Structures are given as structure tokens and as C-alpha cells.
């Protein structure tokens, strides 16, 4: 992957040993990454607070910092919690996430490359997460968009998973 493609692709890994903790951690991280990709950038832009920084500090945790004149943590926390009420983390199952991401080319003439995937993510305000620790792939976004608009993303991931493993993935 080029530096540009790798910097915008989301891969998570975990040290957790228990499957339950990994699933909870992946869920929390999925929500945190969605907030960082889609909620906070627009909120920062609207507030005129370019000096406000949002970043993931560890799995499922977000650090926000900024001057107290433009940044009121309680308001930002309340807005983030409100936006997360409509957000769902959809586990697409075990897809050998590390290898799957490597099999997706940066560009593809038929619109199935990594840059196309990222473009669809931005357009639909969803996030695709490749979890190295569990090998699972997650889709994070608005419940209705995940149900009705993410067919292209699901089809793309299924296509490359099929090429990687020789079998198709049935999404429920």
C-alpha cells in the first residue's frame, strides 16, 4: 500500500486474550473510529475550532483537547453520545482481515480498489474496520445506511474474501 492509502485505511489490533473482551473492545473501537472519521471533523469545522484535536488514545477511547474558550467537554460528550444512538457496529465475521486488506488493490478499473472503498466510506459516512487481532471485518455506521446502502461495500469485501479464500461470504 502507498503511504497515502495506508494512512487512511483503518486497521486495529489488540492484546486482549479473551474473545468477549476482544468483541467489546472491537465494538467500542469501531464507534470511536466512526466518531473520529465522521462526527468530530464536522463538529470541529462548525465550531470554528481548528485548534481542537480529536484522536484515539487506545481501543475505544477518544482524547479531545482544545482551548476552553471554544471547547466545552460536556457539550461535545453529549453530542457524541447523541450521534452514537443511531450508529451500529456490524460484524461481517471472520474474513482474515490482515490478508484481506492486502489483497485489495489501491486502484481498480472496475471501482473495487482501496481508494474506491474509502470514497464510498466518505459518501455514506460509514467506516470499514479490518481487525488484525480477531481477523474480523466490521462495518460501522447509521443503521439504515448499513441495511440499505452498503451493498457495494459488502459486495467488494465479499469479492476479495472469495479471491483470498476460495469461498464466498454470506452476509445476514
Tab-separated table of C-alpha atoms in Angstrom:
chain	number	residue	atom	x	y	z
A	1	UNK	CA	0.000	0.000	0.000
A	2	UNK	CA	1.133	3.515	-0.657
A	3	UNK	CA	1.659	5.808	2.313
A	4	UNK	CA	-1.496	7.744	1.361
A	5	UNK	CA	-3.671	4.629	1.149
A	6	UNK	CA	-2.250	3.092	4.305
A	7	UNK	CA	-2.769	6.267	6.317
A	8	UNK	CA	-6.496	6.365	5.561
A	9	UNK	CA	-7.222	2.660	5.960
A	10	UNK	CA	-8.330	1.562	9.406
A	11	UNK	CA	-6.662	-1.477	10.903
A	12	UNK	CA	-6.961	-2.336	14.563
A	13	UNK	CA	-5.055	-4.844	16.603
A	14	UNK	CA	-5.462	-5.958	20.176
A	15	UNK	CA	-3.504	-7.505	23.023
A	16	UNK	CA	-6.671	-8.873	24.657
A	17	UNK	CA	-6.751	-12.631	25.227
A	18	UNK	CA	-10.437	-13.226	25.904
A	19	UNK	CA	-12.848	-13.364	22.966
A	20	UNK	CA	-15.545	-11.490	24.853
A	21	UNK	CA	-13.191	-8.641	25.699
A	22	UNK	CA	-11.993	-8.515	22.092
A	23	UNK	CA	-15.555	-8.256	20.785
A	24	UNK	CA	-16.440	-5.476	23.243
A	25	UNK	CA	-13.158	-3.733	22.515
A	26	UNK	CA	-13.663	-4.022	18.738
A	27	UNK	CA	-17.201	-2.650	19.112
A	28	UNK	CA	-16.012	0.304	21.222
A	29	UNK	CA	-13.127	0.944	18.854
A	30	UNK	CA	-15.472	0.827	15.863
A	31	UNK	CA	-17.639	3.506	17.424
A	32	UNK	CA	-14.593	5.597	18.337
A	33	UNK	CA	-13.179	5.367	14.809
A	34	UNK	CA	-16.561	6.332	13.320
A	35	UNK	CA	-16.665	9.402	15.599
A	36	UNK	CA	-13.122	10.360	14.562
A	37	UNK	CA	-13.887	9.906	10.860
A	38	UNK	CA	-17.356	11.422	10.590
A	39	UNK	CA	-18.638	13.206	13.724
A	40	UNK	CA	-15.733	15.197	15.127
A	41	UNK	CA	-14.333	16.650	11.863
A	42	UNK	CA	-17.665	18.288	11.004
A	43	UNK	CA	-18.203	19.410	14.609
A	44	UNK	CA	-14.719	20.970	14.707
A	45	UNK	CA	-15.345	22.694	11.361
A	46	UNK	CA	-18.741	24.046	12.520
A	47	UNK	CA	-17.327	25.340	15.804
A	48	UNK	CA	-14.526	27.171	14.046
A	49	UNK	CA	-12.094	25.493	16.425
A	50	UNK	CA	-9.323	24.226	14.190
A	51	UNK	CA	-7.145	24.107	17.301
A	52	UNK	CA	-9.390	21.376	18.767
A	53	UNK	CA	-7.800	17.947	18.338
A	54	UNK	CA	-9.543	14.570	18.431
A	55	UNK	CA	-7.554	11.328	18.423
A	56	UNK	CA	-7.855	7.733	19.507
A	57	UNK	CA	-5.730	7.107	22.577
A	58	UNK	CA	-6.391	3.384	22.971
A	59	UNK	CA	-9.032	0.941	21.824
A	60	UNK	CA	-12.428	2.531	22.340
A	61	UNK	CA	-11.157	5.759	23.923
A	62	UNK	CA	-11.000	9.186	22.337
A	63	UNK	CA	-8.990	12.119	23.615
A	64	UNK	CA	-10.266	15.597	22.856
A	65	UNK	CA	-8.286	18.683	23.646
A	66	UNK	CA	-8.605	22.346	22.890
A	67	UNK	CA	-8.767	25.793	24.422
A	68	UNK	CA	-11.544	26.278	26.963
A	69	UNK	CA	-12.886	29.285	25.041
A	70	UNK	CA	-14.120	27.094	22.133
A	71	UNK	CA	-14.154	23.630	23.629
A	72	UNK	CA	-16.674	22.585	26.276
A	73	UNK	CA	-16.113	18.866	27.015
A	74	UNK	CA	-19.614	18.182	28.388
A	75	UNK	CA	-21.291	19.569	25.279
A	76	UNK	CA	-19.008	17.567	22.995
A	77	UNK	CA	-19.581	14.417	25.051
A	78	UNK	CA	-23.349	14.903	24.934
A	79	UNK	CA	-23.303	15.483	21.157
A	80	UNK	CA	-21.121	12.401	20.583
A	81	UNK	CA	-23.380	10.193	22.700
A	82	UNK	CA	-26.422	11.519	20.857
A	83	UNK	CA	-24.919	10.762	17.435
A	84	UNK	CA	-23.952	7.233	18.546
A	85	UNK	CA	-27.585	6.328	19.270
A	86	UNK	CA	-28.116	5.730	15.542
A	87	UNK	CA	-24.766	4.018	14.913
A	88	UNK	CA	-24.294	0.265	14.699
A	89	UNK	CA	-21.203	-1.923	14.513
A	90	UNK	CA	-21.928	-4.738	12.062
A	91	UNK	CA	-19.559	-7.716	12.387
A	92	UNK	CA	-19.129	-9.262	8.937
A	93	UNK	CA	-17.415	-12.244	10.512
A	94	UNK	CA	-14.014	-13.816	10.203
A	95	UNK	CA	-12.507	-12.778	6.873
A	96	UNK	CA	-8.760	-12.992	7.640
A	97	UNK	CA	-8.715	-9.199	7.871
A	98	UNK	CA	-4.958	-8.737	7.597
A	99	UNK	CA	-4.645	-10.695	4.372
A	100	UNK	CA	-7.935	-9.362	3.017
A	101	UNK	CA	-6.746	-5.783	3.240
A	102	UNK	CA	-3.520	-6.715	1.444
A	103	UNK	CA	-5.467	-8.302	-1.441
A	104	UNK	CA	-7.461	-5.142	-2.183
A	105	UNK	CA	-5.522	-3.132	-4.776
A	106	UNK	CA	-5.193	0.624	-4.350
A	107	UNK	CA	-6.972	1.263	-7.644
A	108	UNK	CA	-9.144	-0.974	-9.760
A	109	UNK	CA	-10.612	-0.195	-13.164
A	110	UNK	CA	-13.976	-1.584	-12.100
A	111	UNK	CA	-14.349	0.540	-8.970
A	112	UNK	CA	-13.273	-2.108	-6.464
A	113	UNK	CA	-9.988	-0.670	-5.213
A	114	UNK	CA	-8.980	0.671	-1.821
A	115	UNK	CA	-9.453	4.276	-2.951
A	116	UNK	CA	-12.969	3.374	-4.155
A	117	UNK	CA	-13.708	1.759	-0.794
A	118	UNK	CA	-12.581	4.920	1.015
A	119	UNK	CA	-14.650	7.090	-1.317
A	120	UNK	CA	-17.761	5.046	-0.549
A	121	UNK	CA	-16.985	5.280	3.176
A	122	UNK	CA	-16.908	9.082	2.964
A	123	UNK	CA	-20.018	9.266	0.785
A	124	UNK	CA	-22.117	7.064	3.096
A	125	UNK	CA	-20.499	8.192	6.394
A	126	UNK	CA	-19.591	4.614	7.272
A	127	UNK	CA	-16.303	3.041	8.312
A	128	UNK	CA	-14.833	-0.332	7.316
A	129	UNK	CA	-12.557	-1.734	10.013
A	130	UNK	CA	-10.087	-4.560	9.483
A	131	UNK	CA	-9.350	-6.095	12.912
A	132	UNK	CA	-5.945	-7.814	12.897
A	133	UNK	CA	-6.463	-9.352	16.330
A	134	UNK	CA	-9.586	-11.358	15.508
A	135	UNK	CA	-9.443	-11.431	11.705
A	136	UNK	CA	-12.937	-9.954	11.590
A	137	UNK	CA	-14.119	-7.109	9.392
A	138	UNK	CA	-16.621	-4.581	10.735
A	139	UNK	CA	-18.886	-2.032	9.098
A	140	UNK	CA	-19.747	0.919	11.331
A	141	UNK	CA	-22.405	3.481	10.503
A	142	UNK	CA	-26.019	4.524	10.617
A	143	UNK	CA	-28.323	1.506	10.982
A	144	UNK	CA	-30.445	2.383	7.940
A	145	UNK	CA	-27.399	3.017	5.730
A	146	UNK	CA	-25.857	-0.300	6.757
A	147	UNK	CA	-29.089	-2.085	5.855
A	148	UNK	CA	-29.910	-0.284	2.607
A	149	UNK	CA	-26.876	1.479	1.135
A	150	UNK	CA	-23.807	-0.658	1.895
A	151	UNK	CA	-24.419	-3.327	-0.714
A	152	UNK	CA	-21.457	-2.154	-2.803
A	153	UNK	CA	-19.092	-2.271	0.199
A	154	UNK	CA	-20.328	-5.702	1.265
A	155	UNK	CA	-20.044	-6.978	-2.307
A	156	UNK	CA	-16.499	-5.603	-2.644
A	157	UNK	CA	-15.364	-7.207	0.623
A	158	UNK	CA	-17.066	-10.478	-0.311
A	159	UNK	CA	-15.359	-10.436	-3.730
A	160	UNK	CA	-11.874	-10.052	-2.296
A	161	UNK	CA	-12.576	-12.533	0.505
A	162	UNK	CA	-13.698	-15.022	-2.131
A	163	UNK	CA	-10.496	-14.423	-4.101
A	164	UNK	CA	-8.434	-14.831	-0.927
A	165	UNK	CA	-10.076	-17.957	0.436
A	166	UNK	CA	-11.828	-19.528	-2.491
A	167	UNK	CA	-15.295	-19.236	-0.908
A	168	UNK	CA	-17.990	-16.585	-0.794
A	169	UNK	CA	-19.225	-14.956	2.378
A	170	UNK	CA	-22.942	-14.849	3.086
A	171	UNK	CA	-23.908	-11.678	4.895
A	172	UNK	CA	-27.016	-11.846	7.036
